[in-house]
Amino acid sequence: MSDQVQSEVRVIPDSVPFRRELYSRILKGCMFLCIGITAALVAFLILYILVRAVPYFSWEILTTKPSYLKGTIGVLPDILNTVYLVLTALVIVLPLGVGAAIYLNEYARSKKLVKIIEYAVETLAGIPSIIYGLVGMLFFCQFLGLQTSLLAGALTLVIMSIPVIIRTTQESLKTVPSGYREGAYGLGAARWHMIRTVVLPCCIDGIVTGCILAAGRMLGESAALLFTAGFAHALHGYIDGITSSGATLTVALYVYAKEQGEFEVAFVIAAILLVLCFITNYFAAAFGRHMHKIHADSK
Amino acid sequence: MNLLDKNNKDTVESIAGTIFLVLGIVNIAFVLLICIYLIIAGLPAIGKIGIIDFLFGTKWASTAAEPKFGILPFILTSIYGTAGAIVIGLPLGFFSALYLAKIASHKVRITVEPLIDLLAGIPSVVYGFIGMLVLVPAIRSIFDLPDGASLFAAIIVLAVMILPSIIKVSITALEAVPEEYELGSLALGANEIETYCRVVVPAAKSGIAAAVVLGVGRAIGEAMAVMMVAGNAANMPSLFESVRFLTTAVASEMSYSSGLQREALFSIALVLFVFIMLINAVLNVLLKRGGVKRK
């Protein structure tokens, strides 16, 4: 008996066994290595684009259109096309997305329908942009007869970015305390009146965040626009612009870099896109934080 | 309140209710629209070419005198390219996520996370552009090839592009693991790294699997960046040769295609769509099991 006890008592080692120590060290090393590579990658991308683009930046390139006569290249039409496209798409997608989110969160009674709609939205989020481009071309350009135009591109982007708006709106609708709704009902408000006056004002931040995220996605989109919005670089006002074919910044970057070999202007566009991406991310994060803060305060 | 007002209000309410119902159902209509258009546009060519010849034919010569429409090279390239991107991107993203979620100080985290967001937001053409100018020449000179535009270049660009989604979903999954698991493991004498790798990671494994599947979905659907670095010749996949993906097959010929060639391009899109639907179905199951929200 005592022998057995003796054999089971082991001395607790002073140091961690070598193998365990090695295992920990190696894994920790891997983590540092990977985060280092990732950070270096981001830093390289940003610095490379900015350093190569800065020498080519000039007031002229930003404010003129390309001219074969003078042999100059300007990106103003592409900037304007992008602005037209994003604004049009946002104006259309906002009511569609917010409305759908309100239906899912506030109105829907049938769980089955909610499930089906949510599944549809998830499916939309997963479809690659090239397929949106094809269907957009078939449906908007050919079937609806819009031709290759910014409007057809904008409508394609509407379908593409609906999931972003729905998701962010739904999230912020969920943060509105149900006490607010009950209070409004108790005071005799009907459903839509309650939503309009109580719920929606509470989730403006979420909706704005959704818009910014959607705008970011639209700014970066190219495959869906290639066949729907076209390649033209003409300078137009809004009405003419939206009904005619036009290249956005991303499409212009693709055409200049891949097909024309104009790397200078391509770098300028890449830098503009990078800055826009940074700005949209910053504002989305800022509004997101604001939303969380309000949510935390109201709890 | 008089009765007329009350009636007015009721009308407004019921109109509002109907409008929101319609706005909800519109989304289902969008999905159906996409499905139906792809099927209508894609099926005829598959019928004409024959499904076996189409899916398993190894030669794509759409503009030849005697055109051949075999898309096996594209399917295999898409699969190899995606697998390669995961092989490179997953360890990189997984360890980065583990570091950010568990080890990094608050200060490091709030500096690095916006950078990851930026990486996620950079448009794909910009990745393609940088890949074209930096990666392709580098591959050409390192491996001494006639042209650097190859499957390998595409794999690296895709790996970088899926990195942010892998990192972000993995972080969410790792943070969803209850703290008690960690505390229990630490109390039993495991050190921190052992706790993270042997307790937290297994507990978060469906979330991490979801991150991988999300990455697969991104990689297989990416068109522009790949088009700029992969060379676009319809070869059977080989690491250092010019290849064409399913997405780039559609994008590169669409602008000048006609007749059966054009129909075949829609069939390729249909095949791609089927792939994506399968991936989405897997993703949904994993996300539900992992309790992780899709970002």
Coordinates of C-alpha atoms in Angstrom, one line a residue:
Chain A
M1 CA 0.0 0.0 0.0
S2 CA 2.6 2.5 1.0
D3 CA 4.7 1.5 -1.9
Q4 CA 1.9 2.4 -4.3
V5 CA 1.4 5.8 -2.7
Q6 CA 5.1 6.4 -2.9
S7 CA 5.2 5.7 -6.6
E8 CA 2.3 8.0 -7.4
V9 CA 3.7 11.0 -5.7
R10 CA 5.7 12.8 -8.3
V11 CA 7.9 15.8 -7.8
I12 CA 6.4 18.9 -9.4
P13 CA 9.0 20.1 -11.9
D14 CA 10.6 23.5 -11.3
S15 CA 10.4 24.4 -15.0
V16 CA 8.0 23.7 -17.8
P17 CA 9.1 20.5 -19.7
F18 CA 11.1 21.2 -22.8
R19 CA 8.5 20.0 -25.2
R20 CA 5.7 22.1 -23.8
E21 CA 8.0 25.1 -23.8
L22 CA 9.0 24.5 -27.4
Y23 CA 5.4 24.1 -28.5
S24 CA 4.4 27.4 -26.9
R25 CA 7.4 29.2 -28.3
I26 CA 6.9 27.9 -31.8
L27 CA 3.2 28.8 -31.8
K28 CA 3.9 32.2 -30.4
G29 CA 6.5 32.7 -33.1
C30 CA 4.1 31.7 -35.8
M31 CA 1.6 34.3 -34.5
F32 CA 4.1 37.1 -34.4
L33 CA 5.4 36.1 -37.9
C34 CA 1.9 36.1 -39.4
I35 CA 0.7 39.3 -37.9
G36 CA 4.0 40.8 -39.0
I37 CA 3.5 39.6 -42.5
T38 CA 0.0 40.9 -42.6
A39 CA 0.9 44.3 -41.2
A40 CA 3.9 44.6 -43.6
L41 CA 1.6 43.7 -46.5
V42 CA -0.9 46.5 -45.7
A43 CA 1.9 49.0 -45.1
F44 CA 3.6 48.0 -48.4
L45 CA 0.3 48.3 -50.3
I46 CA -0.5 51.8 -48.9
L47 CA 3.0 53.2 -49.2
Y48 CA 3.6 51.7 -52.7
I49 CA 0.5 53.2 -54.1
L50 CA 0.9 56.6 -52.5
V51 CA 4.6 56.9 -53.3
R52 CA 4.2 56.0 -56.9
A53 CA 1.1 58.1 -57.3
V54 CA 2.2 61.4 -55.7
P55 CA 4.5 62.5 -58.5
Y56 CA 1.7 62.3 -61.0
F57 CA -0.9 64.2 -59.0
S58 CA -1.7 67.5 -60.4
W59 CA -4.6 69.9 -60.5
E60 CA -4.8 69.2 -64.2
I61 CA -5.3 65.5 -64.0
L62 CA -8.0 65.8 -61.5
T63 CA -10.0 68.5 -63.3
T64 CA -9.8 67.6 -67.0
K65 CA -11.1 64.9 -69.3
P66 CA -8.8 62.8 -71.5
S67 CA -8.0 64.4 -74.8
Y68 CA -6.4 62.7 -77.7
L69 CA -5.8 66.0 -79.4
K70 CA -3.6 67.3 -76.6
G71 CA -2.5 63.9 -75.6
T72 CA -3.4 64.5 -72.0
I73 CA -5.3 62.3 -69.5
G74 CA -7.7 63.5 -66.9
V75 CA -9.9 61.6 -64.5
L76 CA -12.6 64.1 -63.9
P77 CA -15.2 62.2 -66.0
D78 CA -14.5 59.0 -64.0
I79 CA -14.8 60.8 -60.7
L80 CA -18.1 62.4 -61.8
N81 CA -19.4 59.1 -63.2
T82 CA -18.6 57.4 -59.8
V83 CA -20.4 60.1 -57.9
Y84 CA -23.5 59.9 -60.2
L85 CA -23.5 56.2 -60.0
V86 CA -23.1 55.9 -56.2
L87 CA -25.6 58.6 -55.4
T88 CA -28.2 57.2 -57.8
A89 CA -27.8 53.7 -56.4
L90 CA -27.9 54.9 -52.8
V91 CA -31.1 56.9 -53.4
I92 CA -32.8 53.8 -54.7
V93 CA -31.3 51.2 -52.4
L94 CA -32.0 53.2 -49.2
P95 CA -35.8 52.9 -49.2
L96 CA -35.6 49.3 -50.5
G97 CA -33.2 48.1 -47.9
V98 CA -34.5 50.1 -44.9
G99 CA -38.1 49.1 -45.8
A100 CA -37.2 45.4 -46.0
A101 CA -35.4 45.6 -42.7
I102 CA -38.4 47.3 -41.1
Y103 CA -40.6 44.6 -42.4
L104 CA -38.4 41.9 -41.1
N105 CA -38.0 43.4 -37.7
E106 CA -41.3 45.2 -37.0
Y107 CA -44.1 43.9 -39.2
A108 CA -43.4 40.3 -40.1
R109 CA -45.6 37.8 -38.2
S110 CA -44.9 34.7 -40.2
K111 CA -41.6 33.2 -39.0
K112 CA -41.4 31.2 -42.2
L113 CA -41.6 34.2 -44.5
V114 CA -38.9 36.0 -42.4
K115 CA -36.7 32.9 -42.8
I116 CA -37.2 32.8 -46.5
I117 CA -36.5 36.5 -46.9
E118 CA -33.4 36.3 -44.7
Y119 CA -32.1 33.4 -46.7
A120 CA -32.7 35.3 -49.9
V121 CA -30.7 38.2 -48.5
E122 CA -27.9 36.0 -47.5
T123 CA -27.9 34.5 -50.9
L124 CA -27.7 37.9 -52.5
A125 CA -24.7 38.7 -50.3
G126 CA -22.8 35.7 -51.5
I127 CA -23.3 36.0 -55.2
P128 CA -20.1 37.2 -56.9
S129 CA -20.2 40.5 -58.7
I130 CA -19.5 39.1 -62.1
I131 CA -22.8 37.3 -62.0
Y132 CA -24.6 40.5 -61.0
G133 CA -22.9 42.0 -64.0
L134 CA -24.2 39.4 -66.3
V135 CA -27.7 39.4 -65.0
G136 CA -27.7 43.2 -64.9
M137 CA -26.6 43.2 -68.6
L138 CA -29.4 40.7 -69.5
F139 CA -32.1 42.3 -67.5
F140 CA -31.5 46.1 -67.2
C141 CA -29.5 46.7 -70.4
Q142 CA -31.3 44.3 -72.8
F143 CA -34.7 43.4 -71.3
L144 CA -35.6 46.8 -69.9
G145 CA -33.8 48.5 -72.8
L146 CA -31.6 50.8 -70.8
Q147 CA -28.6 50.0 -73.0
T148 CA -25.1 50.2 -71.5
S149 CA -25.6 53.2 -69.1
L150 CA -24.8 54.4 -65.7
L151 CA -28.4 53.9 -64.8
A152 CA -28.2 50.2 -65.6
G153 CA -25.0 50.0 -63.6
A154 CA -26.6 51.8 -60.7
L155 CA -29.6 49.4 -60.7
T156 CA -27.2 46.4 -60.7
L157 CA -25.4 47.9 -57.7
V158 CA -28.7 48.4 -56.0
I159 CA -29.4 44.6 -56.0
M160 CA -25.9 44.0 -55.0
S161 CA -25.8 46.3 -52.0
I162 CA -29.3 45.7 -50.6
P163 CA -27.9 43.0 -48.1
V164 CA -25.5 45.5 -46.6
I165 CA -28.3 48.1 -45.9
I166 CA -30.7 45.4 -44.6
R167 CA -28.2 43.9 -42.3
T168 CA -27.0 47.2 -40.7
T169 CA -30.5 48.6 -40.4
Q170 CA -31.7 45.3 -38.8
E171 CA -28.9 45.4 -36.3
S172 CA -29.7 48.9 -35.3
L173 CA -33.5 48.3 -35.2
K174 CA -32.7 45.5 -32.7
T175 CA -30.9 47.9 -30.4
V176 CA -34.0 50.0 -30.0
P177 CA -35.4 48.9 -26.6
S178 CA -38.8 47.3 -26.8
G179 CA -39.9 49.6 -24.0
Y180 CA -39.9 52.5 -26.5
R181 CA -42.3 50.6 -28.7
E182 CA -44.6 49.6 -25.9
G183 CA -44.6 53.1 -24.6
A184 CA -45.6 54.4 -28.0
Y185 CA -48.3 51.8 -28.3
G186 CA -49.5 52.6 -24.8
L187 CA -49.9 56.3 -25.8
G188 CA -52.2 55.1 -28.7
A189 CA -49.8 55.3 -31.6
A190 CA -50.4 52.8 -34.5
R191 CA -47.5 50.8 -35.9
W192 CA -46.3 52.9 -38.7
H193 CA -46.7 56.1 -36.6
M194 CA -44.7 54.5 -33.9
I195 CA -42.0 53.4 -36.3
R196 CA -41.8 56.8 -37.9
T197 CA -41.7 58.8 -34.8
V198 CA -39.9 56.6 -32.3
V199 CA -38.0 53.7 -33.8
L200 CA -36.5 55.2 -36.9
P201 CA -35.0 58.3 -35.2
C202 CA -33.3 56.0 -32.8
C203 CA -31.5 54.1 -35.6
I204 CA -30.4 56.9 -37.9
D205 CA -26.8 56.1 -37.0
G206 CA -27.2 52.5 -38.1
I207 CA -28.8 53.5 -41.4
V208 CA -26.0 56.0 -42.1
T209 CA -23.4 53.3 -41.3
G210 CA -25.1 51.0 -43.7
C211 CA -25.1 53.7 -46.4
I212 CA -21.4 54.4 -45.9
L213 CA -20.6 50.7 -46.1
A214 CA -22.7 50.3 -49.2
A215 CA -21.1 53.3 -50.8
G216 CA -17.7 51.8 -50.0
R217 CA -18.7 48.6 -51.7
M218 CA -20.0 50.4 -54.7
L219 CA -16.9 52.5 -55.1
G220 CA -14.8 49.4 -55.2
E221 CA -17.0 47.5 -57.6
S222 CA -15.8 46.8 -61.1
A223 CA -16.8 43.4 -62.4
A224 CA -20.5 44.2 -62.2
L225 CA -20.1 47.5 -64.0
L226 CA -17.9 46.3 -66.9
F227 CA -20.9 45.1 -68.9
T228 CA -23.6 47.3 -67.5
A229 CA -22.1 50.8 -67.2
G230 CA -19.4 50.7 -69.9
F231 CA -16.1 52.4 -70.5
A232 CA -16.8 55.9 -71.9
H233 CA -14.8 58.9 -70.5
A234 CA -17.1 61.7 -71.7
L235 CA -17.8 64.6 -69.5
H236 CA -21.6 65.0 -68.8
G237 CA -24.0 66.7 -66.5
Y238 CA -26.1 64.4 -64.2
I239 CA -29.1 63.7 -66.6
D240 CA -26.9 63.1 -69.6
G241 CA -24.4 61.2 -67.5
I242 CA -26.8 58.8 -66.0
T243 CA -28.3 57.8 -69.3
S244 CA -25.1 57.3 -71.2
S245 CA -22.3 54.8 -70.8
G246 CA -19.5 55.9 -68.5
A247 CA -16.5 54.4 -66.7
T248 CA -16.2 54.6 -62.9
L249 CA -12.9 55.0 -61.2
T250 CA -12.4 51.3 -60.8
V251 CA -13.3 50.4 -64.4
A252 CA -11.1 53.3 -65.6
L253 CA -8.3 51.9 -63.6
Y254 CA -8.8 48.5 -65.1
V255 CA -8.9 49.9 -68.7
Y256 CA -5.9 52.2 -68.2
A257 CA -3.8 49.5 -66.6
K258 CA -4.7 46.4 -68.4
E259 CA -5.6 47.5 -71.9
Q260 CA -3.9 50.8 -72.5
G261 CA -0.8 50.5 -70.3
E262 CA -1.2 54.1 -68.9
F263 CA 0.3 53.4 -65.5
E264 CA 0.7 57.0 -64.4
V265 CA -3.0 57.7 -64.5
A266 CA -3.7 54.2 -63.1
F267 CA -1.6 55.1 -60.0
V268 CA -3.5 58.3 -59.5
I269 CA -6.8 56.5 -59.7
A270 CA -5.5 53.8 -57.3
A271 CA -4.5 56.4 -54.8
I272 CA -7.9 58.2 -55.1
L273 CA -9.6 54.8 -54.5
L274 CA -7.4 54.1 -51.5
V275 CA -8.1 57.5 -50.0
L276 CA -11.9 57.0 -50.6
C277 CA -11.7 53.6 -49.1
F278 CA -9.9 55.0 -46.0
I279 CA -12.5 57.8 -45.6
T280 CA -15.5 55.4 -45.9
N281 CA -14.0 53.0 -43.4
Y282 CA -13.2 55.8 -41.0
F283 CA -16.8 57.2 -41.1
A284 CA -18.4 53.8 -40.9
A285 CA -16.3 53.0 -37.9
A286 CA -17.1 56.4 -36.3
F287 CA -20.8 56.0 -36.8
G288 CA -20.7 52.4 -35.6
R289 CA -18.9 53.4 -32.4
H290 CA -21.4 56.2 -31.8
M291 CA -24.2 53.7 -32.2
H292 CA -22.7 51.3 -29.7
K293 CA -22.2 54.1 -27.3
I294 CA -25.8 55.2 -27.5
H295 CA -26.9 51.6 -27.1
A296 CA -24.7 51.1 -24.1
D297 CA -26.0 54.4 -22.5
S298 CA -29.6 53.4 -23.0
K299 CA -29.2 50.1 -21.3
Chain B
M1 CA -60.3 62.9 -32.7
N2 CA -63.1 62.7 -35.2
L3 CA -64.0 59.5 -37.1
L4 CA -62.7 60.7 -40.4
D5 CA -59.2 61.2 -39.0
K6 CA -59.3 57.8 -37.5
N7 CA -60.2 56.3 -40.9
N8 CA -57.5 58.2 -42.6
K9 CA -55.0 57.0 -40.1
D10 CA -56.1 53.4 -40.6
T11 CA -55.7 53.7 -44.3
V12 CA -52.2 55.1 -43.9
E13 CA -51.3 52.3 -41.5
S14 CA -52.6 49.6 -43.8
I15 CA -50.8 51.1 -46.8
A16 CA -47.6 51.3 -44.9
G17 CA -48.0 47.7 -43.9
T18 CA -48.5 46.6 -47.5
I19 CA -45.5 48.6 -48.7
F20 CA -43.2 47.1 -46.2
L21 CA -44.4 43.6 -47.0
V22 CA -43.7 44.3 -50.7
L23 CA -40.3 45.6 -49.9
G24 CA -39.5 42.5 -48.0
I25 CA -40.7 40.2 -50.7
V26 CA -38.8 42.1 -53.4
N27 CA -35.6 40.5 -52.1
I28 CA -37.0 37.0 -52.8
A29 CA -37.9 38.4 -56.3
F30 CA -34.3 39.5 -56.8
V31 CA -32.9 36.1 -56.0
L32 CA -35.5 34.4 -58.3
L33 CA -34.7 36.9 -61.0
I34 CA -31.0 36.1 -60.9
C35 CA -31.6 32.3 -60.8
I36 CA -34.2 32.4 -63.6
Y37 CA -32.1 34.6 -65.9
L38 CA -29.0 32.5 -65.4
I39 CA -30.8 29.3 -66.0
I40 CA -32.7 30.5 -69.1
A41 CA -29.5 32.0 -70.5
G42 CA -27.2 29.2 -69.4
L43 CA -29.1 25.9 -70.1
P44 CA -29.5 26.0 -73.9
A45 CA -25.8 26.0 -74.6
I46 CA -25.2 23.1 -72.2
G47 CA -28.0 21.2 -74.1
K48 CA -26.4 21.9 -77.4
I49 CA -22.8 21.1 -76.4
G50 CA -23.8 18.1 -74.2
I51 CA -23.3 18.3 -70.5
I52 CA -20.5 15.8 -70.4
D53 CA -18.6 17.5 -73.2
F54 CA -19.2 20.8 -71.6
L55 CA -18.2 20.0 -68.0
F56 CA -15.4 17.5 -68.7
G57 CA -14.1 18.6 -72.1
T58 CA -10.5 19.7 -71.7
K59 CA -10.3 22.0 -74.6
W60 CA -11.8 25.5 -74.9
A61 CA -11.5 27.0 -78.4
S62 CA -14.5 29.2 -78.7
T63 CA -13.4 31.2 -81.8
A64 CA -11.8 28.3 -83.7
A65 CA -13.3 27.2 -87.1
E66 CA -14.5 24.1 -85.3
P67 CA -15.2 25.5 -81.8
K68 CA -14.7 23.4 -78.7
F69 CA -16.4 24.2 -75.5
G70 CA -14.9 22.2 -72.7
I71 CA -14.7 24.1 -69.4
L72 CA -12.8 21.5 -67.3
P73 CA -9.7 23.7 -67.4
F74 CA -11.6 26.6 -65.9
I75 CA -13.3 24.5 -63.3
L76 CA -10.0 23.0 -62.2
T77 CA -8.2 26.3 -62.3
S78 CA -10.9 27.8 -60.1
I79 CA -10.6 24.9 -57.7
Y80 CA -6.8 24.9 -57.6
G81 CA -6.6 28.6 -57.4
T82 CA -9.0 28.7 -54.5
A83 CA -7.4 25.9 -52.7
G84 CA -4.0 27.5 -53.1
A85 CA -5.3 30.8 -51.8
I86 CA -6.7 29.0 -48.7
V87 CA -3.4 27.1 -48.1
I88 CA -1.5 30.4 -48.0
G89 CA -4.2 32.7 -46.6
L90 CA -5.6 30.4 -43.9
P91 CA -2.5 30.0 -41.7
L92 CA -1.6 33.6 -42.1
G93 CA -5.1 34.8 -41.3
F94 CA -5.7 32.3 -38.5
F95 CA -2.5 33.1 -36.6
S96 CA -3.0 36.8 -37.1
A97 CA -6.6 36.5 -35.7
L98 CA -5.4 34.4 -32.8
Y99 CA -2.8 37.1 -32.0
L100 CA -5.2 39.9 -32.3
A101 CA -8.0 38.3 -30.4
K102 CA -5.9 36.9 -27.5
I103 CA -2.4 38.2 -27.2
A104 CA -2.4 41.7 -28.6
S105 CA -2.6 44.7 -26.3
H106 CA -5.5 47.0 -26.7
K107 CA -3.3 49.6 -28.3
V108 CA -1.9 47.1 -30.9
R109 CA -5.4 45.9 -31.7
I110 CA -6.9 49.3 -32.3
T111 CA -4.1 50.2 -34.6
V112 CA -4.1 46.9 -36.6
E113 CA -7.8 46.4 -36.9
P114 CA -8.5 49.5 -39.0
L115 CA -5.6 48.3 -41.3
I116 CA -7.4 45.0 -41.8
D117 CA -10.6 46.8 -42.5
L118 CA -8.7 48.9 -45.1
L119 CA -7.4 45.7 -46.6
A120 CA -10.9 44.5 -46.9
G121 CA -12.1 47.7 -48.5
I122 CA -9.4 48.1 -51.2
P123 CA -11.1 47.5 -54.6
S124 CA -10.1 44.3 -56.3
V125 CA -8.8 46.2 -59.4
V126 CA -6.3 47.9 -57.1
Y127 CA -5.1 44.4 -56.0
G128 CA -4.9 43.3 -59.6
F129 CA -3.0 46.4 -60.6
I130 CA -0.4 46.1 -57.8
G131 CA -0.2 42.3 -58.6
M132 CA 0.4 43.1 -62.2
L133 CA 3.1 45.7 -61.6
V134 CA 4.9 44.1 -58.6
L135 CA 4.1 40.4 -58.3
V136 CA 4.1 39.3 -62.0
P137 CA 7.6 40.7 -62.8
A138 CA 8.9 39.4 -59.5
I139 CA 7.6 35.9 -60.3
R140 CA 9.1 36.1 -63.7
S141 CA 12.6 37.0 -62.5
I142 CA 12.6 34.7 -59.4
F143 CA 11.5 31.6 -61.2
D144 CA 13.1 32.6 -64.5
L145 CA 9.9 32.3 -66.6
P146 CA 9.0 33.9 -70.0
D147 CA 5.9 35.4 -68.4
G148 CA 5.1 35.8 -64.7
A149 CA 1.3 36.0 -65.3
S150 CA 0.4 32.6 -63.9
L151 CA -1.8 30.6 -61.5
F152 CA 0.8 31.2 -58.8
A153 CA 0.4 35.0 -59.1
A154 CA -3.3 34.6 -59.0
I155 CA -3.1 32.4 -55.9
I156 CA -1.0 35.0 -54.0
V157 CA -3.3 37.9 -55.0
L158 CA -6.4 35.8 -53.9
A159 CA -4.7 34.9 -50.6
V160 CA -4.2 38.5 -49.8
M161 CA -7.7 39.3 -50.8
I162 CA -9.3 36.7 -48.6
L163 CA -7.0 37.5 -45.7
P164 CA -9.2 40.2 -44.1
S165 CA -12.4 38.1 -44.2
I166 CA -10.6 35.1 -42.7
I167 CA -9.1 37.3 -39.9
K168 CA -12.3 39.1 -39.1
V169 CA -14.6 36.1 -38.9
S170 CA -11.9 34.1 -37.0
I171 CA -11.6 36.9 -34.4
T172 CA -15.4 36.9 -33.9
A173 CA -15.4 33.1 -33.5
L174 CA -12.5 33.2 -31.1
E175 CA -14.1 35.9 -29.0
A176 CA -17.4 34.0 -28.8
V177 CA -15.8 31.2 -26.8
P178 CA -16.8 31.6 -23.1
E179 CA -14.1 32.9 -20.8
E180 CA -14.7 30.1 -18.3
Y181 CA -13.1 27.6 -20.8
E182 CA -9.9 29.6 -20.7
L183 CA -10.0 30.1 -17.0
G184 CA -10.6 26.4 -16.4
S185 CA -7.7 25.4 -18.6
L186 CA -5.4 27.9 -17.0
A187 CA -6.4 26.7 -13.6
L188 CA -5.5 23.2 -14.6
G189 CA -2.0 24.3 -15.2
A190 CA -1.9 24.9 -19.0
N191 CA 0.0 28.0 -20.0
E192 CA -1.6 30.7 -22.1
I193 CA -0.5 29.5 -25.5
E194 CA -1.6 25.9 -24.8
T195 CA -5.0 27.3 -23.6
Y196 CA -5.5 29.2 -26.7
C197 CA -4.5 26.5 -29.1
R198 CA -5.9 23.4 -27.4
V199 CA -9.0 24.8 -25.7
V200 CA -10.2 28.1 -27.4
V201 CA -9.4 27.1 -31.0
P202 CA -11.2 23.7 -30.8
A203 CA -14.2 25.4 -29.2
A204 CA -14.2 28.0 -32.0
K205 CA -13.7 25.5 -34.8
S206 CA -17.0 25.9 -36.6
G207 CA -16.6 29.6 -36.7
I208 CA -13.1 29.2 -38.1
A209 CA -14.5 26.7 -40.7
A210 CA -17.0 29.4 -41.6
A211 CA -14.2 31.8 -42.1
V212 CA -12.5 29.4 -44.5
V213 CA -15.7 28.8 -46.5
L214 CA -16.3 32.5 -46.7
G215 CA -12.8 32.8 -48.0
V216 CA -13.5 30.1 -50.6
G217 CA -16.6 31.9 -51.7
R218 CA -14.7 35.2 -52.1
A219 CA -11.9 33.6 -53.9
I220 CA -14.0 31.6 -56.4
G221 CA -16.1 34.6 -57.3
E222 CA -13.3 37.1 -57.7
A223 CA -12.9 38.2 -61.3
M224 CA -11.0 41.5 -61.9
A225 CA -7.9 41.0 -59.8
V226 CA -7.5 37.5 -61.2
M227 CA -8.0 38.7 -64.8
M228 CA -5.1 41.2 -64.4
V229 CA -2.5 38.7 -63.1
A230 CA -3.5 35.2 -64.3
G231 CA -2.7 35.6 -68.0
N232 CA -6.0 34.3 -69.3
A233 CA -4.9 31.6 -71.6
A234 CA -7.3 28.6 -71.6
N235 CA -4.7 26.1 -70.4
M236 CA -5.2 23.2 -68.1
P237 CA -4.0 24.5 -64.7
S238 CA -0.3 24.4 -63.9
L239 CA 1.3 26.5 -61.3
F240 CA 3.6 28.6 -63.5
E241 CA 1.5 28.8 -66.6
S242 CA -1.1 31.3 -67.8
V243 CA -4.5 30.1 -66.8
R244 CA -8.2 31.2 -66.9
F245 CA -10.7 30.9 -64.1
L246 CA -14.4 30.5 -64.4
T247 CA -15.0 34.1 -63.6
T248 CA -12.3 35.4 -66.0
A249 CA -13.6 33.1 -68.8
V250 CA -16.9 34.9 -68.6
A251 CA -15.4 38.4 -68.3
S252 CA -12.7 38.1 -70.9
E253 CA -14.8 37.0 -73.8
M254 CA -18.2 38.6 -73.1
S255 CA -17.4 41.8 -74.9
Y256 CA -16.8 40.3 -78.3
S257 CA -18.8 37.0 -78.1
S258 CA -21.8 36.0 -80.2
G259 CA -24.0 33.0 -80.9
L260 CA -23.1 29.7 -79.3
Q261 CA -20.0 31.2 -77.7
R262 CA -22.0 33.8 -75.9
E263 CA -24.5 31.2 -74.7
A264 CA -21.6 29.0 -73.5
L265 CA -20.3 32.0 -71.5
F266 CA -23.7 32.2 -69.7
S267 CA -23.5 28.4 -69.1
I268 CA -20.1 29.0 -67.4
A269 CA -21.8 31.7 -65.2
L270 CA -24.4 29.1 -64.4
V271 CA -21.8 26.6 -63.3
L272 CA -20.1 29.3 -61.2
F273 CA -23.5 30.1 -59.6
V274 CA -24.1 26.5 -58.7
F275 CA -20.6 26.4 -57.0
I276 CA -21.5 29.5 -55.1
M277 CA -24.8 28.2 -54.0
L278 CA -23.2 25.0 -52.7
I279 CA -20.6 27.1 -50.8
N280 CA -23.3 29.4 -49.4
A281 CA -25.3 26.4 -48.1
V282 CA -22.2 25.0 -46.3
L283 CA -21.5 28.5 -45.0
N284 CA -25.0 28.9 -43.5
V285 CA -24.8 25.6 -41.7
L286 CA -21.4 26.4 -40.3
L287 CA -22.4 29.9 -39.2
K288 CA -25.5 28.6 -37.4
R289 CA -23.4 26.0 -35.7
G290 CA -20.6 28.4 -34.8
G291 CA -23.0 31.0 -33.5
V292 CA -21.0 33.6 -35.5
K293 CA -22.7 36.5 -37.3
R294 CA -21.7 37.0 -40.9
K295 CA -20.0 40.4 -41.4

